[in-house]
Amino acid sequence: MPSDPISLDGRTLEGGGQLLRLAISLSALTYLPVHVWDIRANRAPWKANQPAGGLKPAHLAAVEWLAKATAAETEGMSKGSQVLSFHPLQWTTQTFTPDDSSGPLGKRRKQPSPDGWEDIYHGDSLVRKETCIELSTPGSVCLILQAILPYLLFHCSDVATSVDEAVSDAASTVPLRVTIHGGTNVSKSPSIEYVSQGLIPMLIEKVGIPPVTVEIVKRGWSSGRADIGIVRFDLTPFERGARLPEFRFSERGELSKMHVSILAPSLSTRNTLRSKVCEKLLARHPDIDITFPIEEDTGNGARLYLLIVAETSNGYCLGRDCLWERKSNSGTLDVIANTVTNEIERELERGGCVDEYMQDQLVVFQALARGRSVVDSGHDMHATLHTRTARWVTEQLLGLEFDDNGTCSGCGYQVGEYFIHRKTGRDVDNSAAEFERLKIS
């Protein structure tokens, strides 16, 4: 392991949580140690009467999970901390024999593994691994997923010590179930509707990741009375030795459908908002097909949410939404309908294949892919501050360069490789002593 970690100034560009999430995510995947200072310096303090920025509980939950998954040595892993050092160790997760393989599906071993996963058996067969991340506040489930998804998809549980071994020692992968307790509809964060209807379909269909299914067990809200939700994500990682091919987001095609999701406190409110949205959409696109995938009662007058996803003939999805957190009045529904329909129209007028909020979510996959991946954001759509920040982080850790069009030649990360070998050109301590200390006999 390099003696000096990669040092990142947390004030850079966006200077918020995204910089930290992506840095730790890539560190966990590549085993490159990082040191982030002035964490979230451009943000409000995590708690009143505290210094600006610092780790909030949701950031800490993601870091703690990745630290456990990689047996990382850390410094500064506490609420409000403005400095974090993260040094992943190189040890492989183990396969455990179930304590009781008789009986129905769902028998678990009595003691969890040191990496935070539980093995679920059907008879003698391991059918999946499960893990759970629990917040005591409605911090964003989707931002936690953003931090851990690259690791979930690209990490191979039996890590190879070289690229050749990764290729020659292919093994089948085990399905994963990740349960996250937190907020599903939270201010200044992507909603679970946007992620499940927009981001994840694009990652599967256009980027080429394995299928990911989303189950909302319970909604969690930051508006109204704070409420903690539960979401389950089921996925199967890339197979050992695999690389993500280059991908292209281009030739958007014509608008074909609009999908409208409404969460509101009463049937009359939902019907009124539906009518207002349809009127505005049909005025601009008279022949458009409008569907309503989600209409739910929020049970609280302070909880109003609208998402519109525009689907094109070439399978691209662009979304805009509004989570209303102010006191409602007679004009609230007009404001929500006007805001979201105008914003989705602006996205369509740009002619790009991604909306403003999906742009930065694709950067890590461009960076990890093999070859030059292209994302057409449309005319007059410059890289957002979040996108520029994500590109900067990948440049610092992986040594990549993005051109003015947002294109880069990815590192071609191979599932199971110790990327740090390639980055440093030096041998790495396998931390066998640490592995022996942590493993369960």
Short mmCIF file of C-alpha atoms in Angstrom, two decimals:
data_model
loop_
_atom_site.label_atom_id
_atom_site.label_comp_id
_atom_site.label_asym_id
_atom_site.label_seq_id
_atom_site.Cartn_x
_atom_site.Cartn_y
_atom_site.Cartn_z
CA MET A 1 0.00 0.00 0.00
CA PRO A 2 1.37 3.43 -0.84
CA SER A 3 2.68 5.18 2.23
CA ASP A 4 0.97 8.43 1.25
CA PRO A 5 -2.77 8.50 0.53
CA ILE A 6 -4.27 10.58 -2.25
CA SER A 7 -5.14 13.91 -0.62
CA LEU A 8 -8.39 15.62 -1.66
CA ASP A 9 -9.49 19.12 -0.69
CA GLY A 10 -13.14 18.83 0.32
CA ARG A 11 -13.76 22.46 -0.66
CA THR A 12 -13.13 21.78 -4.34
CA LEU A 13 -15.89 22.81 -6.78
CA GLU A 14 -19.21 21.57 -5.35
CA GLY A 15 -17.52 21.08 -1.99
CA GLY A 16 -20.29 18.88 -0.61
CA GLY A 17 -21.10 15.28 0.11
CA GLN A 18 -20.75 14.03 -3.45
CA LEU A 19 -16.99 14.58 -3.43
CA LEU A 20 -16.66 12.47 -0.30
CA ARG A 21 -19.04 9.71 -1.46
CA LEU A 22 -17.28 9.20 -4.77
CA ALA A 23 -13.80 9.39 -3.27
CA ILE A 24 -14.54 6.71 -0.68
CA SER A 25 -16.45 4.62 -3.22
CA LEU A 26 -13.49 4.53 -5.60
CA SER A 27 -11.04 4.02 -2.75
CA ALA A 28 -12.96 0.96 -1.57
CA LEU A 29 -13.05 -0.47 -5.09
CA THR A 30 -9.44 0.21 -6.06
CA TYR A 31 -7.77 -0.07 -2.60
CA LEU A 32 -6.17 3.33 -3.15
CA PRO A 33 -6.03 5.08 0.25
CA VAL A 34 -7.46 8.59 0.39
CA HIS A 35 -7.36 11.51 2.80
CA VAL A 36 -10.20 14.05 2.49
CA TRP A 37 -9.96 17.29 4.42
CA ASP A 38 -12.38 20.20 4.88
CA ILE A 39 -15.22 17.74 4.25
CA ARG A 40 -18.39 19.45 2.97
CA ALA A 41 -16.83 22.82 3.72
CA ASN A 42 -19.29 24.51 1.34
CA ARG A 43 -22.29 23.15 3.23
CA ALA A 44 -24.13 23.89 6.44
CA PRO A 45 -22.93 22.09 9.61
CA TRP A 46 -24.35 18.65 10.33
CA LYS A 47 -25.76 19.97 13.58
CA ALA A 48 -26.55 23.41 15.04
CA ASN A 49 -23.68 25.20 16.78
CA GLN A 50 -21.12 23.05 14.95
CA PRO A 51 -18.49 24.14 12.39
CA ALA A 52 -19.55 24.27 8.74
CA GLY A 53 -19.67 21.02 6.84
CA GLY A 54 -18.43 17.77 8.34
CA LEU A 55 -19.79 14.25 8.14
CA LYS A 56 -23.56 13.95 8.53
CA PRO A 57 -25.09 10.66 9.72
CA ALA A 58 -25.97 9.57 6.15
CA HIS A 59 -22.42 10.18 4.92
CA LEU A 60 -21.06 8.35 7.92
CA ALA A 61 -23.33 5.35 7.34
CA ALA A 62 -22.02 4.86 3.81
CA VAL A 63 -18.40 5.29 4.89
CA GLU A 64 -18.83 2.87 7.79
CA TRP A 65 -20.35 0.22 5.53
CA LEU A 66 -17.55 0.52 2.96
CA ALA A 67 -14.97 0.50 5.75
CA LYS A 68 -16.39 -2.74 7.10
CA ALA A 69 -16.61 -4.27 3.61
CA THR A 70 -12.93 -3.55 2.92
CA ALA A 71 -11.57 -3.92 6.47
CA ALA A 72 -10.36 -0.35 6.07
CA GLU A 73 -8.24 1.48 8.57
CA THR A 74 -9.83 4.88 9.16
CA GLU A 75 -9.25 8.09 11.04
CA GLY A 76 -11.91 10.74 11.59
CA MET A 77 -14.89 8.43 11.07
CA SER A 78 -17.33 10.24 13.36
CA LYS A 79 -20.26 12.66 13.12
CA GLY A 80 -19.19 16.18 12.32
CA SER A 81 -15.64 15.18 11.41
CA GLN A 82 -14.08 17.44 8.80
CA VAL A 83 -11.17 15.13 8.02
CA LEU A 84 -11.28 11.48 6.99
CA SER A 85 -8.51 9.04 6.16
CA PHE A 86 -9.61 5.79 4.51
CA HIS A 87 -7.12 2.94 3.93
CA PRO A 88 -8.74 -0.25 2.56
CA LEU A 89 -6.90 -3.46 3.43
CA GLN A 90 -6.56 -6.35 1.02
CA TRP A 91 -8.28 -9.41 2.29
CA THR A 92 -10.85 -11.71 0.76
CA THR A 93 -14.29 -12.45 2.15
CA GLN A 94 -14.87 -16.04 3.13
CA THR A 95 -17.42 -18.68 2.25
CA PHE A 96 -19.06 -20.04 5.40
CA THR A 97 -20.82 -23.32 6.00
CA PRO A 98 -24.34 -22.67 7.30
CA ASP A 99 -24.91 -23.46 10.96
CA ASP A 100 -28.09 -25.35 10.07
CA SER A 101 -28.59 -26.22 6.42
CA SER A 102 -31.76 -28.17 7.07
CA GLY A 103 -35.11 -26.44 6.82
CA PRO A 104 -36.57 -23.79 4.53
CA LEU A 105 -34.91 -21.03 2.55
CA GLY A 106 -33.60 -18.34 4.83
CA LYS A 107 -31.39 -20.17 7.30
CA ARG A 108 -28.52 -17.89 8.30
CA ARG A 109 -25.26 -18.46 10.06
CA LYS A 110 -25.39 -17.41 13.70
CA GLN A 111 -22.52 -14.96 13.50
CA PRO A 112 -22.24 -12.23 10.82
CA SER A 113 -19.06 -12.07 8.78
CA PRO A 114 -16.59 -9.26 9.42
CA ASP A 115 -17.48 -7.67 6.06
CA GLY A 116 -21.10 -7.05 7.07
CA TRP A 117 -22.79 -9.68 4.86
CA GLU A 118 -25.03 -12.53 5.94
CA ASP A 119 -25.20 -15.71 3.86
CA ILE A 120 -28.69 -17.01 2.99
CA TYR A 121 -28.89 -20.73 2.21
CA HIS A 122 -31.42 -23.05 0.63
CA GLY A 123 -30.34 -26.42 1.90
CA ASP A 124 -26.61 -26.52 1.26
CA SER A 125 -26.75 -23.94 -1.52
CA LEU A 126 -25.82 -20.30 -0.96
CA VAL A 127 -28.61 -18.37 -2.71
CA ARG A 128 -27.69 -14.78 -1.82
CA LYS A 129 -25.85 -12.47 0.52
CA GLU A 130 -27.67 -9.80 2.52
CA THR A 131 -26.58 -6.62 4.25
CA CYS A 132 -28.39 -3.77 5.94
CA ILE A 133 -27.57 -0.09 6.47
CA GLU A 134 -29.72 1.64 9.10
CA LEU A 135 -30.06 5.36 9.70
CA SER A 136 -31.72 6.85 12.76
CA THR A 137 -32.78 9.87 10.68
CA PRO A 138 -34.42 10.12 7.23
CA GLY A 139 -31.12 10.69 5.45
CA SER A 140 -31.27 9.87 1.75
CA VAL A 141 -31.39 6.17 0.87
CA CYS A 142 -30.48 7.06 -2.71
CA LEU A 143 -27.31 8.95 -1.78
CA ILE A 144 -26.15 5.98 0.28
CA LEU A 145 -26.82 3.77 -2.75
CA GLN A 146 -24.82 6.20 -4.88
CA ALA A 147 -21.83 5.73 -2.58
CA ILE A 148 -21.88 1.93 -2.47
CA LEU A 149 -23.27 0.90 -5.89
CA PRO A 150 -19.92 0.83 -7.76
CA TYR A 151 -18.47 -1.40 -5.04
CA LEU A 152 -21.52 -3.68 -5.11
CA LEU A 153 -21.40 -4.08 -8.88
CA PHE A 154 -17.66 -4.36 -9.45
CA HIS A 155 -16.29 -5.98 -6.31
CA CYS A 156 -15.56 -9.72 -6.51
CA SER A 157 -15.77 -11.44 -3.11
CA ASP A 158 -12.77 -13.66 -3.90
CA VAL A 159 -10.38 -10.89 -4.98
CA ALA A 160 -7.60 -11.79 -7.41
CA THR A 161 -4.05 -10.59 -6.83
CA SER A 162 -3.45 -9.91 -10.53
CA VAL A 163 -5.32 -9.20 -13.73
CA ASP A 164 -4.24 -12.60 -15.15
CA GLU A 165 -5.69 -14.40 -12.16
CA ALA A 166 -8.91 -12.41 -12.48
CA VAL A 167 -9.25 -13.67 -16.06
CA SER A 168 -8.21 -17.28 -15.53
CA ASP A 169 -10.06 -17.93 -12.29
CA ALA A 170 -13.59 -16.97 -13.29
CA ALA A 171 -16.31 -17.83 -10.80
CA SER A 172 -20.05 -17.43 -10.67
CA THR A 173 -21.33 -14.51 -8.65
CA VAL A 174 -23.81 -14.60 -5.78
CA PRO A 175 -26.92 -12.36 -5.81
CA LEU A 176 -26.91 -9.53 -3.30
CA ARG A 177 -29.71 -7.94 -1.30
CA VAL A 178 -29.04 -4.54 0.25
CA THR A 179 -31.61 -3.06 2.63
CA ILE A 180 -31.28 0.61 3.52
CA HIS A 181 -33.28 2.38 6.24
CA GLY A 182 -33.59 6.13 5.68
CA GLY A 183 -35.42 8.69 3.58
CA THR A 184 -36.99 7.87 0.22
CA ASN A 185 -38.26 11.41 -0.45
CA VAL A 186 -35.77 13.86 0.99
CA SER A 187 -34.88 17.46 0.21
CA LYS A 188 -31.81 18.16 -1.94
CA SER A 189 -31.50 14.46 -2.83
CA PRO A 190 -32.75 12.23 -5.66
CA SER A 191 -36.02 10.54 -4.80
CA ILE A 192 -36.52 6.78 -4.93
CA GLU A 193 -38.98 7.39 -7.79
CA TYR A 194 -36.34 9.21 -9.84
CA VAL A 195 -33.78 6.49 -9.14
CA SER A 196 -36.12 3.57 -9.93
CA GLN A 197 -37.81 5.13 -12.98
CA GLY A 198 -34.93 7.15 -14.44
CA LEU A 199 -31.42 6.39 -13.21
CA ILE A 200 -31.47 2.62 -12.75
CA PRO A 201 -33.23 1.87 -16.09
CA MET A 202 -30.60 3.99 -17.86
CA LEU A 203 -27.74 2.26 -16.05
CA ILE A 204 -29.14 -1.13 -17.06
CA GLU A 205 -30.26 -0.42 -20.62
CA LYS A 206 -27.68 2.13 -21.77
CA VAL A 207 -24.61 1.69 -19.54
CA GLY A 208 -24.86 -2.07 -19.30
CA ILE A 209 -24.84 -2.87 -15.59
CA PRO A 210 -26.57 -6.08 -14.40
CA PRO A 211 -30.26 -5.80 -13.43
CA VAL A 212 -31.13 -4.01 -10.20
CA THR A 213 -34.60 -4.29 -8.68
CA VAL A 214 -36.03 -1.83 -6.16
CA GLU A 215 -38.66 -2.59 -3.54
CA ILE A 216 -40.04 0.23 -1.40
CA VAL A 217 -40.97 -1.48 1.84
CA LYS A 218 -41.84 1.77 3.59
CA ARG A 219 -41.49 5.42 2.58
CA GLY A 220 -39.30 7.79 4.52
CA TRP A 221 -39.83 11.56 4.49
CA SER A 222 -37.91 14.63 5.56
CA SER A 223 -41.03 16.82 5.24
CA GLY A 224 -43.92 16.78 7.68
CA ARG A 225 -43.16 14.49 10.59
CA ALA A 226 -39.73 12.95 10.01
CA ASP A 227 -40.25 9.33 9.01
CA ILE A 228 -37.68 6.61 8.31
CA GLY A 229 -38.34 4.36 5.35
CA ILE A 230 -36.98 1.02 4.14
CA VAL A 231 -35.87 0.10 0.61
CA ARG A 232 -34.52 -3.21 -0.67
CA PHE A 233 -32.19 -3.42 -3.64
CA ASP A 234 -31.55 -6.80 -5.29
CA LEU A 235 -28.71 -7.21 -7.78
CA THR A 236 -26.13 -9.63 -9.09
CA PRO A 237 -22.63 -8.17 -9.51
CA PHE A 238 -20.53 -8.39 -12.64
CA GLU A 239 -18.79 -11.74 -13.00
CA ARG A 240 -15.18 -12.12 -12.03
CA GLY A 241 -12.85 -10.94 -14.79
CA ALA A 242 -15.54 -8.81 -16.48
CA ARG A 243 -15.02 -5.27 -17.71
CA LEU A 244 -17.73 -2.71 -18.40
CA PRO A 245 -17.61 -1.91 -22.16
CA GLU A 246 -17.65 1.66 -23.38
CA PHE A 247 -21.14 3.10 -23.83
CA ARG A 248 -22.75 5.91 -25.79
CA PHE A 249 -25.62 8.18 -24.83
CA SER A 250 -26.43 9.67 -28.25
CA GLU A 251 -29.26 10.02 -30.78
CA ARG A 252 -32.00 10.59 -28.24
CA GLY A 253 -34.91 10.04 -30.62
CA GLU A 254 -38.40 11.52 -30.44
CA LEU A 255 -40.53 11.97 -27.35
CA SER A 256 -42.80 8.92 -27.06
CA LYS A 257 -44.30 8.86 -23.54
CA MET A 258 -44.63 10.86 -20.34
CA HIS A 259 -44.75 9.09 -16.98
CA VAL A 260 -46.27 11.07 -14.11
CA SER A 261 -45.91 9.99 -10.46
CA ILE A 262 -47.89 11.82 -7.77
CA LEU A 263 -47.59 11.50 -3.99
CA ALA A 264 -50.15 13.67 -2.21
CA PRO A 265 -52.20 13.65 1.00
CA SER A 266 -55.70 13.07 -0.45
CA LEU A 267 -57.51 11.71 -3.48
CA SER A 268 -58.85 15.13 -4.37
CA THR A 269 -55.36 16.64 -4.25
CA ARG A 270 -53.95 13.89 -6.45
CA ASN A 271 -56.81 14.26 -8.97
CA THR A 272 -56.41 18.03 -9.11
CA LEU A 273 -52.64 17.83 -9.58
CA ARG A 274 -53.07 15.13 -12.22
CA SER A 275 -55.51 17.32 -14.19
CA LYS A 276 -53.23 20.36 -14.04
CA VAL A 277 -50.18 18.38 -15.17
CA CYS A 278 -52.03 16.65 -18.00
CA GLU A 279 -53.44 19.95 -19.23
CA LYS A 280 -49.99 21.49 -19.44
CA LEU A 281 -48.33 18.47 -21.04
CA LEU A 282 -51.06 17.99 -23.64
CA ALA A 283 -51.01 21.67 -24.53
CA ARG A 284 -47.40 21.21 -25.66
CA HIS A 285 -47.62 17.61 -26.89
CA PRO A 286 -51.25 16.93 -27.93
CA ASP A 287 -50.67 13.32 -29.02
CA ILE A 288 -48.42 12.20 -26.19
CA ASP A 289 -49.20 9.04 -24.25
CA ILE A 290 -49.30 9.81 -20.49
CA THR A 291 -49.05 7.06 -17.89
CA PHE A 292 -49.30 7.22 -14.09
CA PRO A 293 -47.01 4.57 -12.60
CA ILE A 294 -47.40 5.80 -9.02
CA GLU A 295 -50.24 7.61 -7.26
CA GLU A 296 -50.11 7.31 -3.49
CA ASP A 297 -51.62 8.88 -0.41
CA THR A 298 -48.87 10.40 1.73
CA GLY A 299 -51.11 10.72 4.78
CA ASN A 300 -49.65 14.10 5.65
CA GLY A 301 -50.59 17.54 4.33
CA ALA A 302 -46.93 18.60 4.32
CA ARG A 303 -45.92 15.84 1.91
CA LEU A 304 -46.38 16.62 -1.78
CA TYR A 305 -44.22 15.15 -4.53
CA LEU A 306 -44.42 15.18 -8.34
CA LEU A 307 -42.12 13.42 -10.84
CA ILE A 308 -42.37 13.58 -14.62
CA VAL A 309 -40.23 11.22 -16.70
CA ALA A 310 -40.03 11.80 -20.44
CA GLU A 311 -39.31 8.61 -22.39
CA THR A 312 -37.98 8.76 -25.95
CA SER A 313 -38.27 6.47 -28.96
CA ASN A 314 -34.66 5.35 -28.46
CA GLY A 315 -35.23 4.40 -24.83
CA TYR A 316 -33.78 7.40 -22.99
CA CYS A 317 -35.47 8.73 -19.85
CA LEU A 318 -35.22 12.31 -18.64
CA GLY A 319 -36.80 13.33 -15.35
CA ARG A 320 -37.64 16.40 -13.31
CA ASP A 321 -39.43 16.52 -10.00
CA CYS A 322 -40.52 18.66 -7.06
CA LEU A 323 -40.73 17.85 -3.37
CA TRP A 324 -42.90 20.55 -1.80
CA GLU A 325 -41.72 21.37 1.71
CA ARG A 326 -43.39 24.71 2.32
CA LYS A 327 -46.81 25.36 3.74
CA SER A 328 -49.45 24.63 1.12
CA ASN A 329 -52.13 27.09 0.00
CA SER A 330 -54.68 27.40 -2.82
CA GLY A 331 -51.96 28.07 -5.39
CA THR A 332 -49.53 25.34 -4.38
CA LEU A 333 -50.66 22.76 -6.94
CA ASP A 334 -50.39 25.31 -9.76
CA VAL A 335 -46.85 26.15 -8.69
CA ILE A 336 -45.82 22.48 -8.56
CA ALA A 337 -47.41 21.66 -11.92
CA ASN A 338 -45.92 24.73 -13.60
CA THR A 339 -42.45 24.16 -12.14
CA VAL A 340 -42.07 20.52 -13.14
CA THR A 341 -43.70 20.75 -16.58
CA ASN A 342 -41.56 23.78 -17.45
CA GLU A 343 -38.40 22.05 -16.26
CA ILE A 344 -39.05 18.85 -18.21
CA GLU A 345 -39.79 20.95 -21.29
CA ARG A 346 -36.43 22.70 -20.95
CA GLU A 347 -34.72 19.32 -20.71
CA LEU A 348 -36.42 18.21 -23.93
CA GLU A 349 -35.53 21.43 -25.74
CA ARG A 350 -31.82 20.85 -25.06
CA GLY A 351 -31.94 17.70 -27.15
CA GLY A 352 -29.66 15.71 -24.85
CA CYS A 353 -29.91 12.11 -23.70
CA VAL A 354 -29.66 12.87 -19.99
CA ASP A 355 -31.24 15.39 -17.65
CA GLU A 356 -29.31 17.78 -15.45
CA TYR A 357 -29.31 15.42 -12.47
CA MET A 358 -28.32 12.23 -14.28
CA GLN A 359 -25.24 13.76 -15.86
CA ASP A 360 -23.00 13.47 -12.80
CA GLN A 361 -24.30 10.00 -11.88
CA LEU A 362 -22.76 8.55 -15.05
CA VAL A 363 -19.24 9.87 -14.48
CA VAL A 364 -18.07 6.98 -12.30
CA PHE A 365 -19.22 4.46 -14.93
CA GLN A 366 -17.45 6.39 -17.69
CA ALA A 367 -14.33 6.27 -15.54
CA LEU A 368 -14.53 2.52 -14.85
CA ALA A 369 -15.52 1.45 -18.39
CA ARG A 370 -13.08 0.18 -21.00
CA GLY A 371 -12.83 2.61 -23.91
CA ARG A 372 -14.27 6.06 -24.62
CA SER A 373 -17.78 6.52 -23.26
CA VAL A 374 -19.86 9.38 -24.64
CA VAL A 375 -22.73 11.21 -22.91
CA ASP A 376 -24.65 13.74 -25.01
CA SER A 377 -26.05 16.32 -22.60
CA GLY A 378 -27.53 18.46 -25.36
CA HIS A 379 -26.84 21.98 -26.58
CA ASP A 380 -26.44 24.80 -24.08
CA MET A 381 -25.99 22.20 -21.34
CA HIS A 382 -22.59 22.67 -19.76
CA ALA A 383 -21.28 20.30 -17.13
CA THR A 384 -23.02 20.95 -13.82
CA LEU A 385 -20.99 21.70 -10.73
CA HIS A 386 -21.71 18.20 -9.43
CA THR A 387 -20.54 16.72 -12.74
CA ARG A 388 -17.34 18.73 -12.72
CA THR A 389 -16.71 17.61 -9.14
CA ALA A 390 -17.24 13.94 -10.00
CA ARG A 391 -14.86 14.24 -12.94
CA TRP A 392 -12.25 15.90 -10.74
CA VAL A 393 -12.42 13.09 -8.17
CA THR A 394 -12.00 10.38 -10.83
CA GLU A 395 -9.10 12.31 -12.34
CA GLN A 396 -7.36 12.51 -8.96
CA LEU A 397 -7.77 8.82 -8.12
CA LEU A 398 -7.65 7.12 -11.51
CA GLY A 399 -5.51 9.56 -13.51
CA LEU A 400 -8.18 10.11 -16.18
CA GLU A 401 -8.92 13.18 -18.26
CA PHE A 402 -12.32 14.37 -19.51
CA ASP A 403 -12.44 16.50 -22.64
CA ASP A 404 -14.66 19.55 -23.16
CA ASN A 405 -17.47 17.29 -24.41
CA GLY A 406 -17.48 15.22 -21.24
CA THR A 407 -15.85 12.20 -22.88
CA CYS A 408 -13.03 10.20 -21.32
CA SER A 409 -11.13 6.99 -21.89
CA GLY A 410 -12.01 4.88 -18.89
CA CYS A 411 -9.53 2.84 -16.88
CA GLY A 412 -11.09 -0.48 -17.92
CA TYR A 413 -11.45 -1.70 -14.35
CA GLN A 414 -11.58 -5.50 -14.25
CA VAL A 415 -13.68 -7.22 -11.62
CA GLY A 416 -11.38 -8.92 -9.16
CA GLU A 417 -8.17 -7.06 -9.93
CA TYR A 418 -6.12 -5.19 -7.37
CA PHE A 419 -6.22 -1.91 -9.23
CA ILE A 420 -3.65 -0.47 -6.86
CA HIS A 421 -1.03 -2.72 -8.51
CA ARG A 422 -1.73 -1.10 -11.84
CA LYS A 423 -1.84 2.41 -10.38
CA THR A 424 1.36 2.22 -8.33
CA GLY A 425 3.35 -0.45 -10.15
CA ARG A 426 4.42 -1.79 -6.77
CA ASP A 427 3.64 -4.86 -4.70
CA VAL A 428 1.06 -4.48 -1.97
CA ASP A 429 0.98 -5.89 1.52
CA ASN A 430 -1.81 -8.47 1.64
CA SER A 431 -2.50 -7.68 5.30
CA ALA A 432 -2.64 -11.37 6.19
CA ALA A 433 -2.31 -10.63 9.88
CA GLU A 434 -5.30 -8.32 9.73
CA PHE A 435 -7.27 -10.93 7.85
CA GLU A 436 -6.51 -13.57 10.45
CA ARG A 437 -7.57 -11.18 13.19
CA LEU A 438 -10.91 -10.47 11.57
CA LYS A 439 -11.91 -13.81 10.14
CA ILE A 440 -14.43 -16.06 11.83
CA SER A 441 -13.37 -19.63 12.34
#
